[in-house]
PDB file of C-alpha atoms in Angstrom:
ATOM      1  CA  PHE A   1      15.896   6.167  15.762  1.00  0.00           C
ATOM      2  CA  THR A   2      18.523   4.680  13.212  1.00  0.00           C
ATOM      3  CA  LEU A   3      17.891   3.306   9.450  1.00  0.00           C
ATOM      4  CA  PRO A   4      19.661  -0.045   8.645  1.00  0.00           C
ATOM      5  CA  PRO A   5      21.400   0.087   4.987  1.00  0.00           C
ATOM      6  CA  CYS A   6      19.214  -0.472   2.543  1.00  0.00           C
ATOM      7  CA  ASP A   7      18.233   1.433  -1.070  1.00  0.00           C
ATOM      8  CA  LEU A   8      14.673   2.475  -0.322  1.00  0.00           C
ATOM      9  CA  VAL A   9      12.499   2.913   2.474  1.00  0.00           C
ATOM     10  CA  LEU A  10       8.795   3.439   2.120  1.00  0.00           C
ATOM     11  CA  LEU A  11       6.872   5.225   4.596  1.00  0.00           C
ATOM     12  CA  PRO A  12       3.234   4.746   4.559  1.00  0.00           C
ATOM     13  CA  CYS A  13       0.914   7.978   6.188  1.00  0.00           C
ATOM     14  CA  SER A  14      -2.695   8.961   6.538  1.00  0.00           C
ATOM     15  CA  THR A  15      -5.147  10.660   8.266  1.00  0.00           C
ATOM     16  CA  LYS A  16      -4.312   8.401  11.395  1.00  0.00           C
ATOM     17  CA  MET A  17      -0.869   7.923  10.566  1.00  0.00           C
ATOM     18  CA  ARG A  18       1.110  10.709  10.365  1.00  0.00           C
ATOM     19  CA  ALA A  19       4.662  11.332  10.394  1.00  0.00           C
ATOM     20  CA  SER A  20       6.156  12.344  13.724  1.00  0.00           C
ATOM     21  CA  ARG A  21       8.935  13.757  12.068  1.00  0.00           C
ATOM     22  CA  VAL A  22      10.945  13.615   8.945  1.00  0.00           C
ATOM     23  CA  LEU A  23      14.132  11.463   8.747  1.00  0.00           C
ATOM     24  CA  ARG A  24      17.179  14.217   8.888  1.00  0.00           C
ATOM     25  CA  HIS A  25      19.584  11.826   7.090  1.00  0.00           C
ATOM     26  CA  VAL A  26      17.756  11.076   3.742  1.00  0.00           C
ATOM     27  CA  ALA A  27      19.238  12.972   1.206  1.00  0.00           C
ATOM     28  CA  ARG A  28      16.424  13.284  -1.531  1.00  0.00           C
ATOM     29  CA  LEU A  29      12.736  11.764  -1.932  1.00  0.00           C
ATOM     30  CA  SER A  30      11.568  10.511  -5.280  1.00  0.00           C
ATOM     31  CA  TYR A  31       8.454   8.968  -6.353  1.00  0.00           C
ATOM     32  CA  GLY A  32       8.126   7.581  -9.905  1.00  0.00           C
ATOM     33  CA  ARG A  33       9.601  10.415 -11.903  1.00  0.00           C
ATOM     34  CA  ALA A  34       9.030  13.427  -9.828  1.00  0.00           C
ATOM     35  CA  THR A  35      11.995  14.607  -7.307  1.00  0.00           C
ATOM     36  CA  LEU A  36      10.960  16.182  -4.367  1.00  0.00           C
ATOM     37  CA  ALA A  37      12.568  18.226  -1.443  1.00  0.00           C
ATOM     38  CA  ALA A  38      13.890  16.916   1.068  1.00  0.00           C
ATOM     39  CA  GLY A  39      10.559  16.900   4.109  1.00  0.00           C
ATOM     40  CA  THR A  40       7.853  16.764   1.397  1.00  0.00           C
ATOM     41  CA  LEU A  41       5.199  14.411   1.914  1.00  0.00           C
ATOM     42  CA  VAL A  42       3.720  13.256  -1.302  1.00  0.00           C
ATOM     43  CA  ALA A  43       0.304  13.295  -2.256  1.00  0.00           C
ATOM     44  CA  GLY A  44      -1.888  10.200  -1.243  1.00  0.00           C
ATOM     45  CA  GLY A  45       0.674   9.646   1.688  1.00  0.00           C
ATOM     46  CA  LEU A  46       3.389   7.943   0.600  1.00  0.00           C
ATOM     47  CA  VAL A  47       6.650   9.265   0.985  1.00  0.00           C
ATOM     48  CA  VAL A  48       9.702   7.573  -0.876  1.00  0.00           C
ATOM     49  CA  HIS A  49      13.205   8.244   0.915  1.00  0.00           C
ATOM     50  CA  GLN A  50      15.912   6.878  -1.552  1.00  0.00           C
ATOM     51  CA  LEU A  51      19.107   6.848   0.676  1.00  0.00           C
ATOM     52  CA  GLN A  52      22.539   7.706  -0.674  1.00  0.00           C
ATOM     53  CA  ILE A  53      24.750   4.749   0.312  1.00  0.00           C
ATOM     54  CA  PRO A  54      28.327   4.639  -0.951  1.00  0.00           C
ATOM     55  CA  ALA A  55      29.016   1.972  -3.574  1.00  0.00           C
ATOM     56  CA  HIS A  56      31.196   0.201  -0.794  1.00  0.00           C
ATOM     57  CA  CYS A  57      28.843  -0.128   1.496  1.00  0.00           C
ATOM     58  CA  LYS A  58      26.117  -1.583  -0.919  1.00  0.00           C
ATOM     59  CA  LYS A  59      27.255  -5.090  -0.796  1.00  0.00           C
ATOM     60  CA  GLY A  60      25.080  -7.813   0.919  1.00  0.00           C
ATOM     61  CA  PHE A  61      22.112  -5.202   1.014  1.00  0.00           C
ATOM     62  CA  GLY A  62      20.143  -3.607  -1.655  1.00  0.00           C
ATOM     63  CA  HIS A  63      16.835  -4.735   0.146  1.00  0.00           C
ATOM     64  CA  THR A  64      13.590  -2.500   0.556  1.00  0.00           C
ATOM     65  CA  SER A  65      11.487  -1.844   3.843  1.00  0.00           C
ATOM     66  CA  ILE A  66       8.630  -0.470   5.070  1.00  0.00           C
ATOM     67  CA  TYR A  67       8.491   1.386   7.969  1.00  0.00           C
ATOM     68  CA  ALA A  68       4.881   2.533   9.902  1.00  0.00           C
ATOM     69  CA  TRP A  69       3.695   4.389  12.916  1.00  0.00           C
ATOM     70  CA  GLY A  70       0.652   5.635  14.305  1.00  0.00           C
ATOM     71  CA  GLY A  71      -2.126   4.199  14.945  1.00  0.00           C
ATOM     72  CA  GLY A  72      -1.835   0.511  15.320  1.00  0.00           C
ATOM     73  CA  MET A  73      -5.550  -0.863  15.932  1.00  0.00           C
ATOM     74  CA  SER A  74      -6.480  -3.856  14.267  1.00  0.00           C
ATOM     75  CA  GLY A  75      -2.844  -4.448  13.145  1.00  0.00           C
ATOM     76  CA  ALA A  76      -2.756  -1.220  10.851  1.00  0.00           C
ATOM     77  CA  LEU A  77       0.951  -0.465  11.380  1.00  0.00           C
ATOM     78  CA  GLY A  78       1.577  -4.769  10.184  1.00  0.00           C
ATOM     79  CA  THR A  79       4.390  -4.987  12.807  1.00  0.00           C
ATOM     80  CA  GLY A  80       2.674  -7.701  14.657  1.00  0.00           C
ATOM     81  CA  GLY A  81       0.554  -6.040  17.251  1.00  0.00           C
ATOM     82  CA  THR A  82      -2.142  -3.364  17.973  1.00  0.00           C
ATOM     83  CA  ALA A  83      -0.416  -0.673  19.930  1.00  0.00           C
ATOM     84  CA  ASN A  84       0.234   2.446  18.791  1.00  0.00           C
ATOM     85  CA  SER A  85       3.775   3.419  17.361  1.00  0.00           C
ATOM     86  CA  PRO A  86       5.200   7.236  17.999  1.00  0.00           C
ATOM     87  CA  ALA A  87       8.310   6.502  16.133  1.00  0.00           C
ATOM     88  CA  PRO A  88       8.714   4.232  12.721  1.00  0.00           C
ATOM     89  CA  SER A  89       8.396   0.700  13.008  1.00  0.00           C
ATOM     90  CA  CYS A  90       9.621  -2.128  10.694  1.00  0.00           C
ATOM     91  CA  VAL A  91       7.143  -4.017   8.839  1.00  0.00           C
ATOM     92  CA  ASP A  92       9.611  -6.692   8.384  1.00  0.00           C
ATOM     93  CA  ALA A  93       7.229  -9.873   8.191  1.00  0.00           C
ATOM     94  CA  LEU A  94       7.045  -8.484   4.661  1.00  0.00           C
ATOM     95  CA  PRO A  95       8.298 -10.872   2.139  1.00  0.00           C
ATOM     96  CA  GLY A  96       9.569  -9.718  -1.282  1.00  0.00           C
ATOM     97  CA  ASP A  97      10.673  -5.844  -2.085  1.00  0.00           C
ATOM     98  CA  PRO A  98       7.981  -3.665  -1.712  1.00  0.00           C
ATOM     99  CA  THR A  99       7.855  -1.343  -4.869  1.00  0.00           C
ATOM    100  CA  GLN A 100       4.496   0.327  -3.606  1.00  0.00           C
ATOM    101  CA  VAL A 101       2.525   0.985  -0.206  1.00  0.00           C
ATOM    102  CA  ALA A 102      -0.899   2.606   0.709  1.00  0.00           C
ATOM    103  CA  CYS A 103      -3.007   3.513   3.579  1.00  0.00           C
ATOM    104  CA  GLY A 104      -6.868   3.397   4.024  1.00  0.00           C
ATOM    105  CA  ASP A 105      -9.006   3.691   6.861  1.00  0.00           C
ATOM    106  CA  GLY A 106      -7.213   1.329   9.588  1.00  0.00           C
ATOM    107  CA  PHE A 107      -5.635  -1.205   7.034  1.00  0.00           C
ATOM    108  CA  SER A 108      -2.658  -0.622   4.569  1.00  0.00           C
ATOM    109  CA  ALA A 109      -1.464  -2.433   1.502  1.00  0.00           C
ATOM    110  CA  CYS A 110       1.582  -3.559  -0.752  1.00  0.00           C
ATOM    111  CA  VAL A 111       2.651  -4.351  -4.046  1.00  0.00           C
ATOM    112  CA  THR A 112       6.275  -6.531  -4.491  1.00  0.00           C
ATOM    113  CA  ALA A 113       8.420  -6.575  -7.292  1.00  0.00           C
ATOM    114  CA  ALA A 114       7.272  -9.658  -8.169  1.00  0.00           C
ATOM    115  CA  GLY A 115       3.627  -8.289  -8.492  1.00  0.00           C
ATOM    116  CA  GLU A 116       2.286 -10.075  -5.394  1.00  0.00           C
ATOM    117  CA  LEU A 117      -0.150  -7.792  -3.365  1.00  0.00           C
ATOM    118  CA  TYR A 118      -0.178  -8.053   0.573  1.00  0.00           C
ATOM    119  CA  THR A 119      -2.620  -6.766   3.103  1.00  0.00           C
ATOM    120  CA  TRP A 120      -3.156  -5.812   6.829  1.00  0.00           C
ATOM    121  CA  GLY A 121      -5.073  -4.089   9.515  1.00  0.00           C
ATOM    122  CA  GLN A 122      -8.839  -3.988   9.350  1.00  0.00           C
ATOM    123  CA  GLY A 123     -10.738  -6.312   7.742  1.00  0.00           C
ATOM    124  CA  ARG A 124     -14.467  -5.366   7.875  1.00  0.00           C
ATOM    125  CA  ASP A 125     -16.259  -5.320   4.863  1.00  0.00           C
ATOM    126  CA  GLY A 126     -13.842  -7.498   2.897  1.00  0.00           C
ATOM    127  CA  ARG A 127     -11.478  -4.289   2.868  1.00  0.00           C
ATOM    128  CA  LEU A 128      -8.185  -6.734   3.091  1.00  0.00           C
ATOM    129  CA  GLY A 129      -9.573  -8.612  -0.054  1.00  0.00           C
ATOM    130  CA  HIS A 130      -8.863 -12.346   2.013  1.00  0.00           C
ATOM    131  CA  GLY A 131     -12.338 -13.337   1.732  1.00  0.00           C
ATOM    132  CA  ASP A 132     -13.442 -12.673   5.250  1.00  0.00           C
ATOM    133  CA  SER A 133     -13.469  -9.694   7.917  1.00  0.00           C
ATOM    134  CA  SER A 134     -10.698 -10.767   9.641  1.00  0.00           C
ATOM    135  CA  ASP A 135      -8.361  -8.328  11.168  1.00  0.00           C
ATOM    136  CA  SER A 136      -4.387  -8.870  10.087  1.00  0.00           C
ATOM    137  CA  ILE A 137      -1.383  -7.560  12.156  1.00  0.00           C
ATOM    138  CA  TYR A 138       1.135  -8.755   9.924  1.00  0.00           C
ATOM    139  CA  PRO A 139       0.975  -8.660   5.766  1.00  0.00           C
ATOM    140  CA  ARG A 140      -1.131 -11.320   4.451  1.00  0.00           C
ATOM    141  CA  LYS A 141      -1.236 -12.091   0.743  1.00  0.00           C
ATOM    142  CA  VAL A 142      -4.000 -11.272  -1.770  1.00  0.00           C
ATOM    143  CA  GLU A 143      -5.180 -14.168  -4.085  1.00  0.00           C
ATOM    144  CA  CYS A 144      -4.431 -12.356  -7.244  1.00  0.00           C
ATOM    145  CA  GLU A 145      -1.226 -12.083  -9.694  1.00  0.00           C
ATOM    146  CA  GLY A 146       0.606  -9.798 -11.342  1.00  0.00           C
ATOM    147  CA  VAL A 147      -0.598  -6.410  -9.346  1.00  0.00           C
ATOM    148  CA  VAL A 148       1.235  -3.476 -10.249  1.00  0.00           C
ATOM    149  CA  SER A 149      -0.210  -0.637  -8.162  1.00  0.00           C
ATOM    150  CA  VAL A 150      -2.755  -0.378  -5.378  1.00  0.00           C
ATOM    151  CA  GLY A 151      -4.895   2.114  -3.982  1.00  0.00           C
ATOM    152  CA  LEU A 152      -7.034   1.985  -0.864  1.00  0.00           C
ATOM    153  CA  GLY A 153     -10.086   4.135  -0.007  1.00  0.00           C
ATOM    154  CA  HIS A 154     -12.029   4.307   3.330  1.00  0.00           C
ATOM    155  CA  CYS A 155     -13.454   0.692   3.193  1.00  0.00           C
ATOM    156  CA  HIS A 156     -12.466  -0.547  -0.324  1.00  0.00           C
ATOM    157  CA  ALA A 157      -9.301  -1.204  -2.551  1.00  0.00           C
ATOM    158  CA  ILE A 158      -8.707  -1.012  -6.607  1.00  0.00           C
ATOM    159  CA  ALA A 159      -5.950  -2.544  -8.129  1.00  0.00           C
ATOM    160  CA  VAL A 160      -4.265  -2.643 -11.723  1.00  0.00           C
ATOM    161  CA  THR A 161      -2.731  -5.764 -12.746  1.00  0.00           C
ATOM    162  CA  ARG A 162       0.319  -5.969 -15.367  1.00  0.00           C
ATOM    163  CA  ALA A 163      -2.315  -6.779 -17.785  1.00  0.00           C
ATOM    164  CA  GLY A 164      -3.996  -3.842 -17.435  1.00  0.00           C
ATOM    165  CA  GLY A 165      -6.849  -5.123 -15.693  1.00  0.00           C
ATOM    166  CA  VAL A 166      -8.531  -3.466 -12.471  1.00  0.00           C
ATOM    167  CA  LEU A 167      -9.748  -5.474  -9.376  1.00  0.00           C
ATOM    168  CA  ALA A 168     -11.955  -4.103  -6.833  1.00  0.00           C
ATOM    169  CA  TRP A 169     -12.981  -5.608  -3.534  1.00  0.00           C
ATOM    170  CA  GLY A 170     -14.304  -4.302   0.274  1.00  0.00           C
ATOM    171  CA  ARG A 171     -17.524  -2.420   0.978  1.00  0.00           C
ATOM    172  CA  GLY A 172     -19.064  -1.564  -2.143  1.00  0.00           C
ATOM    173  CA  PHE A 173     -23.018  -0.308  -1.455  1.00  0.00           C
ATOM    174  CA  ALA A 174     -22.720   3.239  -2.773  1.00  0.00           C
ATOM    175  CA  GLY A 175     -21.486   1.648  -6.089  1.00  0.00           C
ATOM    176  CA  GLN A 176     -17.648   2.878  -5.333  1.00  0.00           C
ATOM    177  CA  LEU A 177     -16.064  -0.491  -6.496  1.00  0.00           C
ATOM    178  CA  GLY A 178     -17.706  -0.134  -9.836  1.00  0.00           C
ATOM    179  CA  LEU A 179     -18.899  -3.887 -10.149  1.00  0.00           C
ATOM    180  CA  GLY A 180     -22.266  -2.547 -11.233  1.00  0.00           C
ATOM    181  CA  ASP A 181     -24.180  -4.332  -8.210  1.00  0.00           C
ATOM    182  CA  GLY A 182     -23.440  -1.931  -4.948  1.00  0.00           C
ATOM    183  CA  LYS A 183     -22.633  -4.556  -2.645  1.00  0.00           C
ATOM    184  CA  SER A 184     -19.379  -5.424  -0.910  1.00  0.00           C
ATOM    185  CA  HIS A 185     -17.074  -8.138  -2.050  1.00  0.00           C
ATOM    186  CA  TRP A 186     -14.609  -9.811   0.063  1.00  0.00           C
ATOM    187  CA  LYS A 187     -12.021 -11.008  -2.558  1.00  0.00           C
ATOM    188  CA  PRO A 188     -10.623  -8.794  -5.787  1.00  0.00           C
ATOM    189  CA  GLU A 189     -12.935  -9.082  -8.707  1.00  0.00           C
ATOM    190  CA  ARG A 190     -12.004  -7.858 -12.046  1.00  0.00           C
ATOM    191  CA  LEU A 191     -13.815  -4.618 -13.552  1.00  0.00           C
ATOM    192  CA  ASP A 192     -15.835  -4.761 -16.883  1.00  0.00           C
ATOM    193  CA  LEU A 193     -14.791  -1.968 -18.783  1.00  0.00           C
ATOM    194  CA  SER A 194     -17.026  -3.238 -22.055  1.00  0.00           C
ATOM    195  CA  GLY A 195     -20.256  -1.653 -20.932  1.00  0.00           C
ATOM    196  CA  VAL A 196     -19.093   1.893 -20.366  1.00  0.00           C
ATOM    197  CA  THR A 197     -19.589   4.677 -22.778  1.00  0.00           C
ATOM    198  CA  PRO A 198     -17.098   4.721 -25.169  1.00  0.00           C
ATOM    199  CA  PRO A 199     -16.384   1.000 -24.553  1.00  0.00           C
ATOM    200  CA  LEU A 200     -12.586   0.718 -22.921  1.00  0.00           C
ATOM    201  CA  ASP A 201     -12.767  -3.304 -23.235  1.00  0.00           C
ATOM    202  CA  ASP A 202      -9.542  -2.572 -25.290  1.00  0.00           C
ATOM    203  CA  VAL A 203      -7.773  -0.160 -23.238  1.00  0.00           C
ATOM    204  CA  ARG A 204      -4.792  -0.835 -20.920  1.00  0.00           C
ATOM    205  CA  VAL A 205      -5.135   0.663 -17.614  1.00  0.00           C
ATOM    206  CA  VAL A 206      -2.120   2.080 -16.032  1.00  0.00           C
ATOM    207  CA  ALA A 207      -3.355   3.441 -12.837  1.00  0.00           C
ATOM    208  CA  ALA A 208      -6.064   3.611 -10.304  1.00  0.00           C
ATOM    209  CA  ALA A 209      -6.804   5.386  -7.099  1.00  0.00           C
ATOM    210  CA  CYS A 210      -9.491   5.704  -4.569  1.00  0.00           C
ATOM    211  CA  GLY A 211     -11.299   8.261  -2.792  1.00  0.00           C
ATOM    212  CA  GLY A 212     -12.886   8.645   0.491  1.00  0.00           C
ATOM    213  CA  GLY A 213     -16.483   6.777   0.917  1.00  0.00           C
ATOM    214  CA  PRO A 214     -19.450   6.646   3.590  1.00  0.00           C
ATOM    215  CA  PRO A 215     -18.295   5.469   7.191  1.00  0.00           C
TER     216      PRO A 215
END
């Protein structure tokens, strides 16, 4: 397996998508402000490999790519099929440069530098946020703008926007969406934080994460 010249390679892993091996020609791994030793898996299943490419080799490149491997059922890998992949494959249908990736149970998501959100994989319970329950074997844009981060749970998702708002969608019968109705939502819905104690309506949210949930 040989990586193409690029600045960043984002590798998503979940309980059904485990890295079979660490890419040995990666110089260092970094995520946010943390610098990690080679071979470390970042909590949450995201490994960011930053390649050390000589300046004279970067001309004409500078793109960002996502590689995925493991279970491909329902299109979870985003590579155009449903077959399993024992080796990393490029998710080359993704437009724009990804800045973050996340994995749920049979589905994945990505945020781009332009603030766009893309999801793919299993669509049951509206977990992809496209307004239906259809699976998607390729990344598909979610109708929301200005997204800076996304987190995926077992069957639901949550995203944070540049304005500090929080969006949630997917399976919600146990209240995991925080929308107050205990129902599933097939498109992103904004959380109302004004009714909590203490009130958070004037607070700017900067990050959010999802846990597991009932199957």
